[in-house]
Amino acid sequence: MRTDTPQTIYRKDYTPPAYLVDTVELGFDLDPETTIVASRLTMRRNPDSTEAGIELYGQNLKLVALRMNGATLREGDYRISSNVLRISKAPDQVTLEIETLTSPAQNTTLNGLYVSNGNFFTQCEAEGFRCITYFPDRPDVMAKYTVMLRADKQKYPVLLSNGNLVEAGDLPDGRHYAKWEDPFKKPSYLFALVAARLVCQEETFKLMDGRDALLQVWVEDGNLDKTDYAMQSLKNSIRWDEERFGLELDLDRFMIVAVSDFNMGAMENKGLNIFNTKFVLANSRVATDVDYAGIEAVVGHEYFHNWTGNRVTCRDWFQLSLKEGLTVFRDQEFSADMIGTDSGRAVTRIEQVRTLRQAQFPEDAGPMAHPVRPDSFVEINNFYTVTVYEKGAEVVRMYQTLLGRDGFRKGMDLYFKRHDEQAVECDDFRAAMADANGRDLAQFERWYSQAGTPVLTASGKYDARWLTFELTLSQSCPATPGQPDKLPFHIPVAVGLLGADGKDLPLTVGGKQHGGTAVLELTEASQVFRFTGVKEEPTPSILRDFSAPVVLNYPYTDDELLHLFSHDSDPVNRWEAGQRLAMERLLKLTAASAHGSKQELDDTFIEAMRKILVDESLDAAFRENALLLPSETMVAEQMEVVDPQAIHRARQFMRRVIGERLRADLHAQYDANLTPGDYSPDAISAGKRGLKNIALAYLSAAPDEHSDALARRQFDEAGNMTDRVAALVSLIHSESAGAALALEKFYDEFDNEALVIDKWFAMQAAAPGTDVAMVRSLMRHPAFTLKNPNRARSLLFNFANGNPAQFHAPDGSGYAYWAEQVMALDKLNPQVAARLARSMDRWRRYSPALQAQMKTALQKVAGAPKLSNDVTEVITKALSN
Ligand code: TRP
Ligand code: ZN
C-alpha cells in the first residue's frame, strides 16, 4: 500500500546490508483480530558493509516493545519513518527483541498474515514478511528460523511452519502449540505459517540416498477426493530432479497446503508450499485437462524452487529471474519429460511459444517493457511478469541450446557448487555456465539487460552451380522505455534445409557437418552463413524448436509455407508454417471486414488444414494445435491500428468457413477421437479430447442441426469436466437455444465447487455475445465477489483480456467499467488491481477515437484518491510511454 509518494528503486543503488541475521525466533499468539508476534533476532555487523545502523522494515504493524541486548529502546534510540525502523547506534553483536501486533482478519491484501475461510495463512514474497514483524526484509539476509505457534485448538487444529516439527502440546484455555525448526538458512520471503482446520493426504517417499521423506497435501475437509494428482505430481517432481539434475530433497518433510484466497499460483516457502486451490484440487468431475497440466507444472515449479530459489536465492529483487526464469525452464522440461515422446515434447514447446506471443511479446512492446533483469521498479510485485518468468525461461533454454544438455548440466553443477546457501545475481549463473564449459558468454548478458523482442530478418540465396545456400541473418531490436538503442544479441538460430521431397538435407556449414539441424550463432548485426554441398534449392526451416525468443522475418511464399506445413521434421516449425498461413489470411480478412468488402478464404488453405486434420500419423495433440488459429490478441499485435471488431469478424468468418468446408472430416475426427472408459489425464487421452473438442468448436462455428445436437449431447453425457466445458463453450459461442439452460444446469450441479463456478463466470465473460451490461449483471450474482482473486479474475480479466471485441466497445463503456473495477479492487487488493490495470497497456495502438476514451479511463484511475503504489506505477507508465 502506498504510504508516501511512490519512489523508484534502482538496481545500481544496491548496497549490502549493514547487519546480518544469524537466528530468528518467532512466537505467534494467533487471533484473527489481534495477533501478537514476538521475535528475537541475533544479529552481527556485516564486514562487507560501510553503513552503521540497523535498518528494519515494517508495515501496518503496531510496535509494542523493542529491546536491544536486554535493554528497552525508547523513541530517540530508534526512529520510524515511512516503513523503516532505524537504530542508528548499535554494537557489533546484537540481540533484538521485538513485539508487534497485527490484524489478520482485516488484511484483504492477501500479503503478510491473513485469514481465508477462517484459517490463517501467510504470503511473504516479495515483501510481505515486513507486514508480520519488523525485520531486515530483503533476500540477501539469510537466517535460521525457529517458530512457536499458539492458537485455539478447536478452531485451528493444524499448526504448520517451515522445516521440522520439534514439539507440540496443549496449553490452558483450550489453546495448543507447535514448535517448528527450519534447519536451513533462508531469506524472510520464504517464511510461512498455516493455522487451520484442514485435513491431509500423506505418504512416505524413498529418496535417492535411501532416506524417507513425509509428503503431505493439506486441503479443506471435503476435498480429499481431489488431492491424488497433486501428490502424484509431487512424487514425480522429486524423482525427476534427482534424475535430471542430481538434486535431492533436503528435508524430512515436505508439505503442500491449498488456500482458496491467493494472489498468484503458488509459493515455494521452504518445506511448506502454499498453493492456490486451482493448482491442487482435481478430479475428473471438476477439473479439465488444462487444469491437470497446470497442477503438474505448478507443483513441479514450486518443488524445483527448493534448489533454484531457496538453497540458492536472489541477492536483490532485480535478480528475480535468476530463480523464476530458471525454475520455469525446469518445470517446462519436467512437463515435457513426463510426456516422454518427441512429439509430445514438441506440443509443450508449441504451447510455450503461444504464451510468449500472446502475452510476453505485447508486454515487451508496451509501456511496461523491462529487461529480464529490470534496472528499476516502483513496486516489485508489478515485476512478477511474463518477461521475468517466460522470457527468463527462454534465456535459460538458450544456454542449453548453445551448450547442449550435458554442458548445461555441468553449468548447473558448478552453480550449486559455488553458490549453495548464498544470495546471488543473474551474472553468477551466467558465469557458472561459461566457466563450466570454457565458453565466453559476455555478449549473452544483453539478454538480461536489454528489453524488447529482437527482430531476426533472414534471406536466402541458392547457387545451383556451386551448390551453396547463403543464409543472411540480420538482427535489430525496437526501442523500449529508457532504452532507445540496442546492441546485437547472441542468438542461437537452429536451421534445417528441406529438399523438394520434404526431407532434411544433410548440412555442412563453415566446413562443419551437422545432422538435419545446425545451430548457427548470430552475434553481429548481420552475418552470412554459407551452406555447402546443397544438392538442390532448399526450403529453409529457420528458428527450429523456437531456438530464441525473437520475431522471425523471412519472405516465405505460400508454396514454401505449405511445403513446411506438410513436411518439416521439426514439429514446432511445422506448426509455425500453418500459423503463418493463417495469420496472413486473418490480416487480409480483417482489412476486408473493416472496409466492408467481401471476405474470402482460399481452397489452398482449407485443403492444407484438411490434410493435417485427417493425418492419423500425427499426434492428436499436434493436430489440435495446428488447427488452432492465432488468437484475436495475436492478430491485433500485427496491426498498426487495431480494429478489435473487424479482427473478431474475420476470425469468426474463418472458423465458420473451415467448419463448413471440413464438416464431414470434422465429424469423422470427432468420432475417431472419443475417449470412452475411465477418465485419464495422460497426454494421449488429453490430446484426443483436444482434437475432438476443436472439431466440435469448428462444427459449432458453422452451426447446423447436427452440430447443435452434438454439443447438447456432449454436454449432457460428458463423463469429465474437459468435455463438459468444451460442449458448454460451443453452445454459448454458437448462441444455441440450449445455451441458457445448459449454463443453469452447470451452475446447479457445481454450486459447491468454487473452482467450477470460476469457470462458469469465465466462460460467460469471454463469450462474444457478452457485453459490458451483461458483465455488470454477472457481478450482481450472489456468487460473485471481488475479494476472492480467482473469482475476480474469472469475470473481470476474462472480459478485459479475453473478449476484445466487447471490451473495446466503440462507446467506451468497457473502459469506464474497467476504471471502476481497478479502483474498487485497489481498495481491497492492490496486487490484483495492478494486474487488471495492465489490460490497458496497448491503448496507443487503437484508433484515435478509442484512444481518447482509453486515456480518459486511465486518467480517471490516475486521479483516484489513495491509489496504491502498485496501480500508480502501472497507470503512470501507461500514460507516459
Ligand atoms: N514465487 C512464486 C512462484 O513463482 C510467486 C508468488 C507467489 C508471488 N505468491 C506471490 C509473487 C505473491 C508475488 C506476490 O512460484
Ligand atoms: Zn516461481
mmCIF file of C-alpha atoms and ligand atoms in Angstrom, residues 268 301 305 324 389, ligand 2:
data_model
loop_
_atom_site.group_PDB
_atom_site.id
_atom_site.type_symbol
_atom_site.label_atom_id
_atom_site.label_comp_id
_atom_site.label_asym_id
_atom_site.label_seq_id
_atom_site.Cartn_x
_atom_site.Cartn_y
_atom_site.Cartn_z
ATOM 1 C CA GLU A 268 7.688 -22.058 -2.636
ATOM 2 C CA HIS A 301 7.687 -25.403 -10.292
ATOM 3 C CA HIS A 305 12.413 -23.820 -6.319
ATOM 4 C CA GLU A 324 11.936 -17.631 -11.761
ATOM 5 C CA TYR A 389 9.158 -15.704 -15.930
HETATM 6 ZN ZN ZN B 2 8.415 -19.333 -9.138
#
